Tab-separated table of C-alpha atoms in Angstrom:
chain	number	residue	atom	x	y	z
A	1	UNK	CA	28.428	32.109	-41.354
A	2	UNK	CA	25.897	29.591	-40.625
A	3	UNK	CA	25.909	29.772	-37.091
A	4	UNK	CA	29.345	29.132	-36.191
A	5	UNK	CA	31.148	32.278	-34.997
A	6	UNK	CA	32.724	34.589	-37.188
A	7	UNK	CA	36.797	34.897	-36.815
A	8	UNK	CA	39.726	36.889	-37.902
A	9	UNK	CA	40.933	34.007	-40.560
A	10	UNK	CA	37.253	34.591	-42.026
A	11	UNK	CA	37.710	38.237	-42.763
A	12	UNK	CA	40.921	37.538	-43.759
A	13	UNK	CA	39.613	35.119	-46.607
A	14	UNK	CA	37.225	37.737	-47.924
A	15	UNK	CA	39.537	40.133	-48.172
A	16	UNK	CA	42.523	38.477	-49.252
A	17	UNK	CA	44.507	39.439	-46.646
A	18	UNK	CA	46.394	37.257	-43.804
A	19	UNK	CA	44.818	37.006	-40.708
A	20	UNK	CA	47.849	38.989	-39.053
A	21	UNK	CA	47.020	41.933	-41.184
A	22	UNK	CA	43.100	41.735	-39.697
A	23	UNK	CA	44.389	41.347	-36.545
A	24	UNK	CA	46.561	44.485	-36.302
A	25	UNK	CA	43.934	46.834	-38.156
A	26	UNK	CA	41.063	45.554	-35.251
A	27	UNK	CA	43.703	46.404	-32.724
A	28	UNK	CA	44.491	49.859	-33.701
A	29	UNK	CA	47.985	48.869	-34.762
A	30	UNK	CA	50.016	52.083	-36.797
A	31	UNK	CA	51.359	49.477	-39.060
A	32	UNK	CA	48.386	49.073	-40.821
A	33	UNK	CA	47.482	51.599	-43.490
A	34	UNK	CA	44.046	53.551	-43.188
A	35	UNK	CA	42.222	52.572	-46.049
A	36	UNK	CA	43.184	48.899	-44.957
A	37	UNK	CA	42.009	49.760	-41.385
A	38	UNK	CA	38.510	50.975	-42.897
A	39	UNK	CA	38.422	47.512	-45.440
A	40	UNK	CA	38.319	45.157	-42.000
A	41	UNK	CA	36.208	47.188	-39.960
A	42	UNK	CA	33.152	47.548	-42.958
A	43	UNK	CA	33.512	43.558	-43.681
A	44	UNK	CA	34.065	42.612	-39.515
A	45	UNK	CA	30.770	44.246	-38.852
A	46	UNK	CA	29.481	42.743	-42.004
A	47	UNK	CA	30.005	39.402	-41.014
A	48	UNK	CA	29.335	40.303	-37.059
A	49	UNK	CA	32.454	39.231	-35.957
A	50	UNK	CA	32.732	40.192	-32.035
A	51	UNK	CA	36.382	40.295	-30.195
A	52	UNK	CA	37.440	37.623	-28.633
A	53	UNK	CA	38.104	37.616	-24.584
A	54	UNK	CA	41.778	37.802	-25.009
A	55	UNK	CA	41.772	40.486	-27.671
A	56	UNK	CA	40.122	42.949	-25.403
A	57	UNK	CA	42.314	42.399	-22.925
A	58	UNK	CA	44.976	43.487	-24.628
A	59	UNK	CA	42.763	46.956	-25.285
A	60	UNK	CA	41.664	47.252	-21.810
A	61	UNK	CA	45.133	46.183	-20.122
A	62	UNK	CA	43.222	43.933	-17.885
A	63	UNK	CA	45.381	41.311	-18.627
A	64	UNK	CA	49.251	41.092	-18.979
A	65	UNK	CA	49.641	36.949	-18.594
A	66	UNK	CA	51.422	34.348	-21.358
A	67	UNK	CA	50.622	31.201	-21.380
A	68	UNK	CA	53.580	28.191	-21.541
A	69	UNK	CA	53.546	24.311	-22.272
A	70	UNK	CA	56.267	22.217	-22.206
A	71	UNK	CA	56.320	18.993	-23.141
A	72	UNK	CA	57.784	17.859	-19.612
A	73	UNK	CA	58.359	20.271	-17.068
A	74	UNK	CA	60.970	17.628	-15.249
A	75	UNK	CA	63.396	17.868	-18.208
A	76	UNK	CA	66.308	20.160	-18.181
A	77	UNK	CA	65.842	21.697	-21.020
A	78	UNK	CA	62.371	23.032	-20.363
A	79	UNK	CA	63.413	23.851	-17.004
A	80	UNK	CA	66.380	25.905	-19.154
A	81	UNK	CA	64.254	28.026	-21.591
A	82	UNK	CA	61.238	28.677	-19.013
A	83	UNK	CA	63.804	30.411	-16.685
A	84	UNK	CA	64.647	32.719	-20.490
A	85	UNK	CA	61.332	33.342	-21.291
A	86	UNK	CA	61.164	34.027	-17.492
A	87	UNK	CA	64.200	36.391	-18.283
A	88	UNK	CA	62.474	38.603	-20.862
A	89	UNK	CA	58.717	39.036	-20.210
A	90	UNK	CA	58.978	39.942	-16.385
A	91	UNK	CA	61.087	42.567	-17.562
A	92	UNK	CA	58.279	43.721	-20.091
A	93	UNK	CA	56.292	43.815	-17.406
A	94	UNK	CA	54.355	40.351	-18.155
A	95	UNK	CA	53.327	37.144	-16.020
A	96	UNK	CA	53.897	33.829	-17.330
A	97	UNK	CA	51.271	30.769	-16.935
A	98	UNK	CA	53.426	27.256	-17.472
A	99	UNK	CA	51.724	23.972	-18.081
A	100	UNK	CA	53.010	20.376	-19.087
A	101	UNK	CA	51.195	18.175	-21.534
A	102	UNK	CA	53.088	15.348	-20.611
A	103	UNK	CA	53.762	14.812	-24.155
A	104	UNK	CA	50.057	14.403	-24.430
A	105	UNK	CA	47.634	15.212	-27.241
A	106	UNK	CA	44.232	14.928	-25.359
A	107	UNK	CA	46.282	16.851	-22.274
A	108	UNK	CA	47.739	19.438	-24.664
A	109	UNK	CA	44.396	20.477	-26.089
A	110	UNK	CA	42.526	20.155	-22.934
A	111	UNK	CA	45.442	23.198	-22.034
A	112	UNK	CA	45.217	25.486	-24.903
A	113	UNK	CA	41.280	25.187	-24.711
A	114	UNK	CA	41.815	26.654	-21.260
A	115	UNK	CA	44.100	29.468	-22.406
A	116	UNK	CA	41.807	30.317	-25.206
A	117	UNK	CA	39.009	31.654	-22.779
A	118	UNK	CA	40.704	35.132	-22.273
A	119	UNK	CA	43.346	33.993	-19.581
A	120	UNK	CA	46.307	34.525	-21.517
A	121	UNK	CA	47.383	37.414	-24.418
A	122	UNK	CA	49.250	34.846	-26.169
A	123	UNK	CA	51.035	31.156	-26.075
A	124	UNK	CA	54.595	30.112	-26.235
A	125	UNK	CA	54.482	26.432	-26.815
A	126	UNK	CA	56.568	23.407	-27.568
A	127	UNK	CA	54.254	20.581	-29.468
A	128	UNK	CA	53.551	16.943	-27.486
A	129	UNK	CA	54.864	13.989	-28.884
A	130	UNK	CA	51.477	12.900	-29.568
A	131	UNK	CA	50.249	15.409	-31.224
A	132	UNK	CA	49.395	15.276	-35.136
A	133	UNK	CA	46.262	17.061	-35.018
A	134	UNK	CA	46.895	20.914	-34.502
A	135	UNK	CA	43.497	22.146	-34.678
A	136	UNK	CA	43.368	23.814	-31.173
A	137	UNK	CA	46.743	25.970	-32.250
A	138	UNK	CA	45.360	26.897	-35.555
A	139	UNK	CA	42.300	28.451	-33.064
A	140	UNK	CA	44.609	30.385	-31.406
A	141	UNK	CA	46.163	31.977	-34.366
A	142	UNK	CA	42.129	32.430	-36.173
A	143	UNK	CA	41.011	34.477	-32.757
A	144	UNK	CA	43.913	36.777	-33.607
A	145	UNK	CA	45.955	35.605	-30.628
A	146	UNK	CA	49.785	35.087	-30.577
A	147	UNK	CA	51.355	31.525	-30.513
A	148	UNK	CA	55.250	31.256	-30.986
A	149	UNK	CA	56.829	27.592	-31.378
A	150	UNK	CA	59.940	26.901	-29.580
A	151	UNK	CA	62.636	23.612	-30.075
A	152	UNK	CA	59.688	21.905	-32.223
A	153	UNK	CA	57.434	22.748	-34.957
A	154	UNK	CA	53.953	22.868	-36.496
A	155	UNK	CA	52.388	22.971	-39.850
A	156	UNK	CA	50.837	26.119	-39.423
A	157	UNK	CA	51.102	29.674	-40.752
A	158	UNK	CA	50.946	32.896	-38.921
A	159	UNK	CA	53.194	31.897	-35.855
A	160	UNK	CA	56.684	32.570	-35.053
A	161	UNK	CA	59.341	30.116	-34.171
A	162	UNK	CA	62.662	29.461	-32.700
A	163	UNK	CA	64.456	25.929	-32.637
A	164	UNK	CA	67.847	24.742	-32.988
A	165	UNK	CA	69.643	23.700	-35.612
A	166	UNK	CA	68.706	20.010	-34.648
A	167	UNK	CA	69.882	18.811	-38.933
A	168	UNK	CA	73.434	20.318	-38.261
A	169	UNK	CA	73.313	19.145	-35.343
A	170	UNK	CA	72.768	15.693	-36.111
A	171	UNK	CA	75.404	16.249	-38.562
A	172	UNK	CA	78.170	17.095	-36.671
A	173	UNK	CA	77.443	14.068	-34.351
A	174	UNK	CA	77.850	11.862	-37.335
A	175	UNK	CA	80.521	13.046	-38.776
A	176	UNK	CA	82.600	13.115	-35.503
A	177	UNK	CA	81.714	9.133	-34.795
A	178	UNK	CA	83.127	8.620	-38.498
A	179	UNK	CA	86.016	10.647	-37.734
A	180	UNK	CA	86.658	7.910	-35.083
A	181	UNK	CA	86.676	5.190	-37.570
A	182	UNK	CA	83.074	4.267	-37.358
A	183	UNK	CA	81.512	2.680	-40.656
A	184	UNK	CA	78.486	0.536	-38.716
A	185	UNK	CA	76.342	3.718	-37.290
A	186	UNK	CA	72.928	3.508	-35.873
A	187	UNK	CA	70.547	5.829	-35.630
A	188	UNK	CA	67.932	6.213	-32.420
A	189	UNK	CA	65.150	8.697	-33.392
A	190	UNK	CA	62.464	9.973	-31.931
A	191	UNK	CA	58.479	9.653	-33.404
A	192	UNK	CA	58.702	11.145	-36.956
A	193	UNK	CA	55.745	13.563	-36.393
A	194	UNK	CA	58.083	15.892	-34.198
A	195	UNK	CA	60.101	18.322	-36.511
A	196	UNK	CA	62.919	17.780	-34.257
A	197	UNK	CA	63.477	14.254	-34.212
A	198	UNK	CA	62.418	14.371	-38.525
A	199	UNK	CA	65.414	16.848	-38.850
A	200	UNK	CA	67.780	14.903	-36.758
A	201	UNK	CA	67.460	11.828	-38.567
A	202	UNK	CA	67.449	13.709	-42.215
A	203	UNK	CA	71.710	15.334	-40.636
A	204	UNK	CA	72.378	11.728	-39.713
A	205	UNK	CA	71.554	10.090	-42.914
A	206	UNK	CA	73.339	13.277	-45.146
A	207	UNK	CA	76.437	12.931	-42.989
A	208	UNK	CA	76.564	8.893	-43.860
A	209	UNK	CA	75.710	9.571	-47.686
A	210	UNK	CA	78.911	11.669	-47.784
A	211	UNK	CA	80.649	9.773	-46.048
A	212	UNK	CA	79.371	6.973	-49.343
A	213	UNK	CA	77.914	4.388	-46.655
A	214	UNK	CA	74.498	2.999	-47.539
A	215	UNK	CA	72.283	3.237	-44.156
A	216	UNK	CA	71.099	-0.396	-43.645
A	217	UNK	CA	67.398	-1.664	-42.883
A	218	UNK	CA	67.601	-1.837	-39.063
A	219	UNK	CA	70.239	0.747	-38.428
A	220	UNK	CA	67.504	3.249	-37.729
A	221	UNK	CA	65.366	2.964	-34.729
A	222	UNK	CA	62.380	4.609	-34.127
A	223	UNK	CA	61.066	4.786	-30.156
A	224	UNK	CA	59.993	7.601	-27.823
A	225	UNK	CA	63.671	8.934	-26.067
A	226	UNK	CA	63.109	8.081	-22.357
A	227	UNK	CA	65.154	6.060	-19.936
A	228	UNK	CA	62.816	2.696	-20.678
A	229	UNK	CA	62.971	2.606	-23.917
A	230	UNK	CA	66.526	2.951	-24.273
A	231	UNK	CA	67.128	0.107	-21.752
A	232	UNK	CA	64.927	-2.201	-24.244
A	233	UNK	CA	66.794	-0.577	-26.837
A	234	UNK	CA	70.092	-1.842	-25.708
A	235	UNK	CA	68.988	-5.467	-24.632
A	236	UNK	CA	67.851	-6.247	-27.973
A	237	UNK	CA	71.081	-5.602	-29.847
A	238	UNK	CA	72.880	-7.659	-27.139
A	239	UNK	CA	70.353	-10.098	-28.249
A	240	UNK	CA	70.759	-10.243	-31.791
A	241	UNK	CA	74.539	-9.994	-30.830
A	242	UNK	CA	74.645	-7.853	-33.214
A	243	UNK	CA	76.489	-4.654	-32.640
A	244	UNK	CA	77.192	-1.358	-34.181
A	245	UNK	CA	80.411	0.634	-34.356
A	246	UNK	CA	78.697	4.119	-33.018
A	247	UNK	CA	74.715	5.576	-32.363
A	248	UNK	CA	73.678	8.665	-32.564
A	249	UNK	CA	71.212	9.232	-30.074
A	250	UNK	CA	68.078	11.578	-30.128
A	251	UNK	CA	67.837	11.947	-26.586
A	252	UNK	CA	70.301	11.494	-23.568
A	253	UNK	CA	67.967	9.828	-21.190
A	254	UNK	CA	67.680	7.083	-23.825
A	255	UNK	CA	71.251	6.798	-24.202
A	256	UNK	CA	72.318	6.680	-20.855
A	257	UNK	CA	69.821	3.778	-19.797
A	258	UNK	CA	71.203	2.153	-22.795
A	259	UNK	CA	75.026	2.499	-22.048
A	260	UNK	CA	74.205	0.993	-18.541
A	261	UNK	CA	72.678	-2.408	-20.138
A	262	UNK	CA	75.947	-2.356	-22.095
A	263	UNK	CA	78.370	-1.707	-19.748
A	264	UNK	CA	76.495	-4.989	-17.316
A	265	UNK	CA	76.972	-7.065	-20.419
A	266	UNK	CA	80.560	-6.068	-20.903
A	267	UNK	CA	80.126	-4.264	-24.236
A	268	UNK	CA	83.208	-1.455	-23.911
A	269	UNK	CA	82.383	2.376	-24.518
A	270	UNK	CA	83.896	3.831	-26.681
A	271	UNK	CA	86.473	0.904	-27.597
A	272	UNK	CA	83.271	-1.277	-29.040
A	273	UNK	CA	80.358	1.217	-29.511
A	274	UNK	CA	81.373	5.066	-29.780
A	275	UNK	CA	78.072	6.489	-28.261
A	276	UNK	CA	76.755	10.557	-28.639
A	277	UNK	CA	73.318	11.794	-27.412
A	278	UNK	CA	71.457	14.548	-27.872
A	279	UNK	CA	70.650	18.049	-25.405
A	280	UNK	CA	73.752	17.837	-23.191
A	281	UNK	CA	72.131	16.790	-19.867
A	282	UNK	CA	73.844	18.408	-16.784
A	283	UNK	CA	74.795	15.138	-15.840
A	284	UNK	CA	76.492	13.558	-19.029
A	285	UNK	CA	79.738	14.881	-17.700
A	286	UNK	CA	79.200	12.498	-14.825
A	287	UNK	CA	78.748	8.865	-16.575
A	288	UNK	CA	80.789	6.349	-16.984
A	289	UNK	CA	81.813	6.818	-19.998
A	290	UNK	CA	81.296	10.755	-19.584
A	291	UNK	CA	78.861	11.052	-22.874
A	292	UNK	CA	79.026	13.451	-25.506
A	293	UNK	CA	76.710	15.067	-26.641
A	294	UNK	CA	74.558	18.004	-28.826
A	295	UNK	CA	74.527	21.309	-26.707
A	296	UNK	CA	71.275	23.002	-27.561
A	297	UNK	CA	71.465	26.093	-25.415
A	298	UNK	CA	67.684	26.366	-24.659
A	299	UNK	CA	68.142	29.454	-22.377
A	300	UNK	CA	68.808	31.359	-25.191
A	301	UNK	CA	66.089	29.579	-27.009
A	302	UNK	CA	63.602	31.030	-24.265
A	303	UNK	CA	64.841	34.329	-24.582
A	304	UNK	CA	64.634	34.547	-28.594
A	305	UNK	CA	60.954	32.896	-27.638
A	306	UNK	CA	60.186	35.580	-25.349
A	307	UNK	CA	61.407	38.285	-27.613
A	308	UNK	CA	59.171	37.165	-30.639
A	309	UNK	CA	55.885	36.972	-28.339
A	310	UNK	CA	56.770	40.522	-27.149
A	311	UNK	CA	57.052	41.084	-30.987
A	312	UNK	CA	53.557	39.442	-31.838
A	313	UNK	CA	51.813	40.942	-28.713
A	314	UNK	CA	53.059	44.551	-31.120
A	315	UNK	CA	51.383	43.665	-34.481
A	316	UNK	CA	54.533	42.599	-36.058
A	317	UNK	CA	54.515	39.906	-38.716
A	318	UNK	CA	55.786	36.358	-37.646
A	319	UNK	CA	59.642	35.207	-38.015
A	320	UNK	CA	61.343	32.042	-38.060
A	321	UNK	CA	64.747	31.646	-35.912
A	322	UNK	CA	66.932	28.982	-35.778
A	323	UNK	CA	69.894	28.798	-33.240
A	324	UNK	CA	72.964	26.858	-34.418
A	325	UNK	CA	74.067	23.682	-32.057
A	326	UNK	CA	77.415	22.719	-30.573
A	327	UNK	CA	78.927	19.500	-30.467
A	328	UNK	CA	80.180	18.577	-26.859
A	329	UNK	CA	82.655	15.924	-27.308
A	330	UNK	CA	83.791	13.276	-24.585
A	331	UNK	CA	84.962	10.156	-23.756
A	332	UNK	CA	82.162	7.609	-24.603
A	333	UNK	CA	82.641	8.865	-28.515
A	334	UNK	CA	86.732	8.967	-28.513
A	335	UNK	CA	87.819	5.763	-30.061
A	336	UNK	CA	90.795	7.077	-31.684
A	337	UNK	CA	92.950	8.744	-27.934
């Protein structure tokens, strides 16, 4: 293999076969036929392919540890499905290893690296903000070890996910602020290389084509979803004085900062803007306003994550989940009392 080291997506090649498949037949799983069994052993010692740290770990039951990152650990809805993957694996009899990148790419590589060297048996991850390159996950899945997505995904085969339904979602959201009379909607999305914020936008802009409104250049805003932003957000629509009926927010912290510029410049919510976010922070209840909001249950989200790991850690073949979203309505959308 010209020096670099042989891996499971290499035997898998040569056999036609996915990497899954060689992965279960070096590990003695029953789900793999004999003859198939035979097939990856002759062409594994063919190309001198030697098991990786984690792999016999798993055979030798020296290690029973998963590996976690989270985006941002400081975020309620990490904090939410940690404590349900928490909820399933300790159960199993399984550790868990949690790590933020910070949103990250350099910090979220730097992590899995680590992880790689035998520490963990697989990864549960969410994917940085940053990160376009996925390289260091596709590693994980060609030394045969387990990575399951949760709330975003990847471009990458031979993983399981679970996310919510963040389209309907999105959806919903704009089809209640029409409901309240609003024609003028904006949109504030997260960075289109995160599945989540993608889909969100894509349930937004279906919801306004039925509704036969043409979205408008500048109605859709594109900025990471934390508390700064949205405060720039919102002074530079009082600055155009320019302002919309109703935004959909991707993200409460953005939406909150930016209903506090708006309420110090005297723009009314919902009476002039109709405003909905995105994850249901414990605290939305609490504004002024009290903000409505996409519930995105990500306890439940942690315990379907947990699950498929369990699943993978078996031999059995990846699945995709997703979780359906509820709309959480409240004052700072209700323009029609």
């Amino acid at each position: 293999m010209g020096g670099k080291q042989t891996t499971i997506s290499d035997i898998a090649v040569r056999l036609g076969v996915s990497a899954s498949t060689v992965s279960r037949a070096l590990n003695g799983s029953t789900l793999v036929s004999e003859e198939v069994r035979e097939r990856v052993v002759k062409e594994a010692r063919i190309l001198g392919y030697s098991p990786n740290p984690i792999a016999v770990a798993l055979k030798t039951g020296t290690t029973k540890t998963i590996g976690m990152i989270v985006p941002l650990i400081n975020r309620n809805y990490f904090v939410e499905a940690i404590a349900g993957v928490e909820s399933v694996i300790y159960d199993a009899g399984y550790d868990l290893i949690i790590a933020s990148s910070g949103n990250f790419y350099e910090r979220e590589k730097k992590i899995v690296d680590s992880l790689s060297q035998g520490k963990v048996v697989g990864v549960i991850a969410a994917v940085a903000a940053e990160t376009t390159d996925y390289s260091h996950y596709q590693n994980l899945i060609d030394k045969g070890v387990p990575v399951v997505m949760f709330d975003r995904l990847m471009p990458l085969e031979g993983m399981s996910s679970v996310v919510q339904d963040d389209f309907q979602g999105a959806y919903r959201a704009t089809k209640h602020l029409l409901s309240q009379g609003c024609r003028v909607i904006y949109h504030y999305r997260g960075l289109q290389n995160v599945s989540m914020w993608n889909a969100r936008e894509k349930g937004y802009r279906q919801a306004m084509t039925e509704a036969g409104i043409v979205v408008q250049k500048g109605w859709v805003h594109t900025a990471l979803t934390t508390p700064e932003e949205g405060e720039k957000y919102a002074r530079k629509l009082i600055a155009k004085g320019e302002l919309p009926d109703g935004i959909l927010f991707s993200g409460d912290f953005a939406a909150k900062s930016a209903m506090e510029v708006f309420a110090q410049n005297g723009v009314r919510m919902p009476e002039d803007i109709a405003i909905v976010g995105f994850v249901n922070e414990p605290w939305d209840k609490y504004l002024n306003p009290p903000l409505s909001s996409i519930e995105q249950f990500p306890y439940d989200i942690g315990k379907e994550a947990a699950r498929l790991m369990l699943r993978a850690i078996e031999g059995e073949k990846p699945r995709k989940i997703v979780l359906d979203t509820e709309l959480i309505i409240r004052d700072s959308s209700l323009k029609l009392k």
